[in-house]
Short mmCIF file of C-alpha atoms in Angstrom, two decimals:
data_model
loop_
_atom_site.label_atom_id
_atom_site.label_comp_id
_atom_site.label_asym_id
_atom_site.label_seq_id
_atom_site.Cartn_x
_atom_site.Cartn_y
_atom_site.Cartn_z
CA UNK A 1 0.00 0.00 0.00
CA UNK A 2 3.09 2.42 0.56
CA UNK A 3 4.83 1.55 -2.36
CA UNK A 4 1.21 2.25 -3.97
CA UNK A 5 0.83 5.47 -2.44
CA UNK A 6 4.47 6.66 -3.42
CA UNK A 7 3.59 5.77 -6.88
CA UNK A 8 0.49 7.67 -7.19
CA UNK A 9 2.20 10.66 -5.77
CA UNK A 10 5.27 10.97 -6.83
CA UNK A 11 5.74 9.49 -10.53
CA UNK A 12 1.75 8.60 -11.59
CA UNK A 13 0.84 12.48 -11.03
CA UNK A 14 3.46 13.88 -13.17
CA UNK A 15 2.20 12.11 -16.25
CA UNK A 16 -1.76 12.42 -15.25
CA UNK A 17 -4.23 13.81 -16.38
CA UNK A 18 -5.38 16.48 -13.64
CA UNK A 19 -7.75 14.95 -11.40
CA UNK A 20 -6.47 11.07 -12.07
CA UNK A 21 -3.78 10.57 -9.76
CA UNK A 22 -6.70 11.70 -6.92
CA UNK A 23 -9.18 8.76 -8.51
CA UNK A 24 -6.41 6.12 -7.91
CA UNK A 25 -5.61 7.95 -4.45
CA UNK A 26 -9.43 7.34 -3.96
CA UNK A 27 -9.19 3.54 -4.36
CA UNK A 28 -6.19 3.05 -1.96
CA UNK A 29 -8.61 4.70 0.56
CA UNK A 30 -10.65 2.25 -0.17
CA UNK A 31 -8.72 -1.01 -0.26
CA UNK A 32 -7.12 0.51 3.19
CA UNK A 33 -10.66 0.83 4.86
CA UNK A 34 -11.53 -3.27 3.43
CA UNK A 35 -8.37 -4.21 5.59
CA UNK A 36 -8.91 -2.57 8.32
CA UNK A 37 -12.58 -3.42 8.60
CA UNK A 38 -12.27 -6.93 8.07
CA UNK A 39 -8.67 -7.89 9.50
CA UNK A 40 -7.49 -4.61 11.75
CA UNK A 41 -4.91 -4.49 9.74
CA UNK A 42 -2.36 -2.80 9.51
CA UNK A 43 -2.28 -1.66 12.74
CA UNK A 44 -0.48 1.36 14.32
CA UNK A 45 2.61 0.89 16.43
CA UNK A 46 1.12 0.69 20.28
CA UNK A 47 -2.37 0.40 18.67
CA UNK A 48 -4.90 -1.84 20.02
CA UNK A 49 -7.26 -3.40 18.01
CA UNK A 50 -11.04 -3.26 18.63
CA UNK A 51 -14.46 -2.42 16.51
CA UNK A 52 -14.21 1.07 17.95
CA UNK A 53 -11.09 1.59 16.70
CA UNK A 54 -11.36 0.04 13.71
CA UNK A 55 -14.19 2.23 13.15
CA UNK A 56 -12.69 5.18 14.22
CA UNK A 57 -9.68 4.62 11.80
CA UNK A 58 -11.94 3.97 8.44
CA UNK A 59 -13.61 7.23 9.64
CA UNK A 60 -10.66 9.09 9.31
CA UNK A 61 -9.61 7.81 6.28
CA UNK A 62 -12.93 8.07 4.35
CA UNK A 63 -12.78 11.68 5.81
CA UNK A 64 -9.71 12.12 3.71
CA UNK A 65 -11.07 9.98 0.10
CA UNK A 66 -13.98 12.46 0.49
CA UNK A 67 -12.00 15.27 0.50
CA UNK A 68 -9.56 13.77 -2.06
CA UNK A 69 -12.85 13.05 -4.87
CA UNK A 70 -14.12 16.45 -4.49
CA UNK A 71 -10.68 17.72 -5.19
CA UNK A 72 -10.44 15.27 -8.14
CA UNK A 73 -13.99 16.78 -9.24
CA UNK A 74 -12.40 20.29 -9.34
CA UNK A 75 -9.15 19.76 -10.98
CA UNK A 76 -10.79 17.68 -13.57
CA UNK A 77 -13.59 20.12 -14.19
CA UNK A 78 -15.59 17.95 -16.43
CA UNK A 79 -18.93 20.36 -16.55
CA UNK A 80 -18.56 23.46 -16.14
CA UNK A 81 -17.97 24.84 -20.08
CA UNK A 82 -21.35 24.65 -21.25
CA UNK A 83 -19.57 23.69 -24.56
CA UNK A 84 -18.79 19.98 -25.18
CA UNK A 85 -15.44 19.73 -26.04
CA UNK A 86 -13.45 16.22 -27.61
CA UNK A 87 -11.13 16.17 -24.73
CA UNK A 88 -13.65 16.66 -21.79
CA UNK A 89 -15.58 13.58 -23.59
CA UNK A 90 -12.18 11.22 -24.11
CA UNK A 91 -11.11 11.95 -20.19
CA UNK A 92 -14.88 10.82 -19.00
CA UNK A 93 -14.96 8.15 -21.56
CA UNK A 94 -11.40 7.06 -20.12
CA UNK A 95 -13.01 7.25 -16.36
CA UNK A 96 -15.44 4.68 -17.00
CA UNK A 97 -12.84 1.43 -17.14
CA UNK A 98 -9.84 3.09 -14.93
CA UNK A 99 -11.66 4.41 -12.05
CA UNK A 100 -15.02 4.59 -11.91
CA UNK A 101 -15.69 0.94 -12.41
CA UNK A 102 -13.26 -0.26 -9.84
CA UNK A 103 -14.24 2.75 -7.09
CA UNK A 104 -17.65 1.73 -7.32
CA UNK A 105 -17.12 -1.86 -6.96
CA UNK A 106 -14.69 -0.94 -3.58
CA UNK A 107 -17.38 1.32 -2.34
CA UNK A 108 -19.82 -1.37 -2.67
CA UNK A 109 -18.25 -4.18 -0.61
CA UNK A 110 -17.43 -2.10 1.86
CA UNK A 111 -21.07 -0.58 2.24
CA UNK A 112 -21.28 -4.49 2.20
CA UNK A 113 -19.07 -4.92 5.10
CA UNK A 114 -19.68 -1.52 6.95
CA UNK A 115 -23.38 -3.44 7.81
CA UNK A 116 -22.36 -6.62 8.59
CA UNK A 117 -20.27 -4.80 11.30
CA UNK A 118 -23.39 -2.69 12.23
CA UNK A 119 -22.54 0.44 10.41
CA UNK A 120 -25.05 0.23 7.72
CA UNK A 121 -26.60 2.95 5.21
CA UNK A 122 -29.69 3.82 8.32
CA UNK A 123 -26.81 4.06 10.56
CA UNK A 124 -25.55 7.83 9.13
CA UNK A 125 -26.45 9.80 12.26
CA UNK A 126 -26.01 7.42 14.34
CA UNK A 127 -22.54 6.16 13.59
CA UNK A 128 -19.47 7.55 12.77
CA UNK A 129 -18.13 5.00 9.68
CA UNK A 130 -21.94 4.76 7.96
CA UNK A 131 -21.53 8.50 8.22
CA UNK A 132 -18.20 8.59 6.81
CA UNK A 133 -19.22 6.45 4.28
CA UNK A 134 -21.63 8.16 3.10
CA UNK A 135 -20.15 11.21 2.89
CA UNK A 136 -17.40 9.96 0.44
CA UNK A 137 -20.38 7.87 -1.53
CA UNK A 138 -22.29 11.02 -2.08
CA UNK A 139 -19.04 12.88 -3.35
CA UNK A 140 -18.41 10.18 -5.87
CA UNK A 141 -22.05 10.75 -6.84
CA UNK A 142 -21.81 14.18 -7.58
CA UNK A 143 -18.30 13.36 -9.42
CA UNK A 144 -20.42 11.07 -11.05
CA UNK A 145 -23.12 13.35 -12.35
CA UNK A 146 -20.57 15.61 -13.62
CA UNK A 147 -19.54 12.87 -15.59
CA UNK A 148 -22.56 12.12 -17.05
CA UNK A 149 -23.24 16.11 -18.05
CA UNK A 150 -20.23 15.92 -19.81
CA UNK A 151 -21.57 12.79 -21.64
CA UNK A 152 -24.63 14.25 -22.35
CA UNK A 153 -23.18 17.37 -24.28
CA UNK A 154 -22.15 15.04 -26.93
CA UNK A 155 -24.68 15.56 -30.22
CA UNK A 156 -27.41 13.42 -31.28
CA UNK A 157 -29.14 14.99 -34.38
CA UNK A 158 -27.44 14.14 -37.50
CA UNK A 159 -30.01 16.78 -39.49
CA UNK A 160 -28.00 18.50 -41.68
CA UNK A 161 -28.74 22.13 -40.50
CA UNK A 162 -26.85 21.59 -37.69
CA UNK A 163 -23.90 20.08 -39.26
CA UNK A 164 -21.76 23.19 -39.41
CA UNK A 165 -21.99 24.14 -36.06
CA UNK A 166 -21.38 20.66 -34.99
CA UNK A 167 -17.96 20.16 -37.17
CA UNK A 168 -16.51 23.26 -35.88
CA UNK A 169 -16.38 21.42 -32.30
CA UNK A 170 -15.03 18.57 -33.49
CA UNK A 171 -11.58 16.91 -34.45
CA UNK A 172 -12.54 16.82 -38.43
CA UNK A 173 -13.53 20.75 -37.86
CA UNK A 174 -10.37 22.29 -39.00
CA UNK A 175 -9.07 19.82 -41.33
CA UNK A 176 -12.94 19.56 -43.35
CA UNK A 177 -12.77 23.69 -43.50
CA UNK A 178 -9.55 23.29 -45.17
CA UNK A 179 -10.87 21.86 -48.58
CA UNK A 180 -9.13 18.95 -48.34
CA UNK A 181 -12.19 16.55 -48.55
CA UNK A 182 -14.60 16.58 -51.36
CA UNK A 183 -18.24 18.39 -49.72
CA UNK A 184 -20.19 14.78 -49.67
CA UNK A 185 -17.41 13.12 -48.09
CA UNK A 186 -16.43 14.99 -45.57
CA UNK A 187 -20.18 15.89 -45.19
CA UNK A 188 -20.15 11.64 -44.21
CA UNK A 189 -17.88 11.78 -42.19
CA UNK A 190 -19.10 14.24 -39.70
CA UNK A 191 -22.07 12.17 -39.78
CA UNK A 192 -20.02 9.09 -38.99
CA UNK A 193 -18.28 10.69 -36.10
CA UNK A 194 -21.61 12.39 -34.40
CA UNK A 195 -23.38 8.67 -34.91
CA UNK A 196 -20.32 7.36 -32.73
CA UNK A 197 -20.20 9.77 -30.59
CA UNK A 198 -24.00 8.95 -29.56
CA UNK A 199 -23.72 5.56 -29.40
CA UNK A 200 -20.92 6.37 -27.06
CA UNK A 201 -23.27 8.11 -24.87
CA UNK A 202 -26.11 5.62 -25.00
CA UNK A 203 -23.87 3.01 -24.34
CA UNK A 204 -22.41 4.92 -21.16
CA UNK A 205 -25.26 7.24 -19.55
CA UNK A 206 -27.42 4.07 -18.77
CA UNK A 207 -24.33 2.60 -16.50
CA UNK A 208 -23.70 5.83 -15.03
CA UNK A 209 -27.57 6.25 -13.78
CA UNK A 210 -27.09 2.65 -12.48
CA UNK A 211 -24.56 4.02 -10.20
CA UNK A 212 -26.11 7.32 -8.94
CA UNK A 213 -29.15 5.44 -8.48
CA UNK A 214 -27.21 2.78 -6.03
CA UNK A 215 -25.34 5.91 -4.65
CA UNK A 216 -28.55 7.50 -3.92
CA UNK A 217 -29.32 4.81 -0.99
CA UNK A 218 -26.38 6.25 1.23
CA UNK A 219 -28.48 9.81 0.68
CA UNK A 220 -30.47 9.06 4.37
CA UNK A 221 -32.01 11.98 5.65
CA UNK A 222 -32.55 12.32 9.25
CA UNK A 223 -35.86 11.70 10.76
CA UNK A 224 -37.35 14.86 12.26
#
């Protein structure tokens, strides 16, 4: 886990994209929180081990994934140019496999494990790890959403009206303004490429509401 941590800090970041090298930070948070939970382990030099302070150790450390996703959200900035752009859709595309997947699959054993151990999702204001848990859940929801609003930029009328405003945003923009391509053909291929790119965001969007939807059970509001 050290040798992970050194990695993702000191040689991962430098090649990055902005916001990655939190994601994977993110997942050794959460592979350190299945140890201790289940095993106590590791444990801290003159550390006991107990439920309480296994509970108060996962707290602390969830306290810092949460603050590490929202920073990832930030530097990664996925929604807030109104404009789709190429770039904004390859990073979120990329997020999918590399982090997303994985965090969410982490998240959900240990929501698993948090209420075998008593520290379930109806536990929030009651305990201090559902709490904890849920805080970092509901931050990789809203990293999440802006996700899928960056997904959801990407065009879905192929009517040919819009074409010129679409190829302008696009890869093919500058090189199909340069007269390179006969009208028809490069006409096609902007087609082409706007067809993908909606297929790549029916394909995607659907998984992505699966998750915010399963995220949205950690959203417990206290009873009055």
């Amino acid at each position: 886990a050290n040798s992970a941590e050194t990695f993702i800090k000191e040689e991962y970041v430098s090649a990055a994209i902005d916001g990655y090298s939190q994601l994977f930070e993110a997942m050794l948070i959460m592979l350190r929180v299945l140890g201790i939970v289940s095993a106590g382990m590791p444990l801290q030099p003159g550390e006991t081990d107990s439920l309480s302070v296994r509970e108060q150790r996962v707290s602390e450390l969830l306290l810092q994934g949460t603050a590490v996703l929202e920073d990832a959200k930030v530097k990664m900035d996925l929604e807030s140019d109104p404009e789709w752009t190429n770039e904004k859709i390859r990073i979120a595309c990329r997020l999918l496999p590399d982090c997303v997947v994985p965090l969410f699959a982490m998240l959900e054993m240990n929501g698993n494990l948090f209420t075998t151990f008593g520290w379930g999702k109806r536990k929030r204001f009651t305990k201090n790890g559902a709490a904890a848990l849920a805080d970092f859940a509901l931050s990789f929801r809203a990293f999440i959403l802006s996700m899928k609003g960056a997904l959801l930029c990407l065009p879905d009328d192929l009517d040919d009206k819009n074409l010129k405003a679409k190829e302008v945003a696009t890869d093919v923009g500058p090189f199909v303004e340069s007269g390179h391509l006969p009208d028809d053909i490069a006409k096609d291929s902007i087609k082409n490429l706007i067809r993908g790119q909606g297929v790549t965001r029916d394909r995607v969007v659907p998984f992505l509401d699966y998750v915010v939807i399963a995220l949205d059970a950690f959203d417990i509001k206290e009873e009055s």
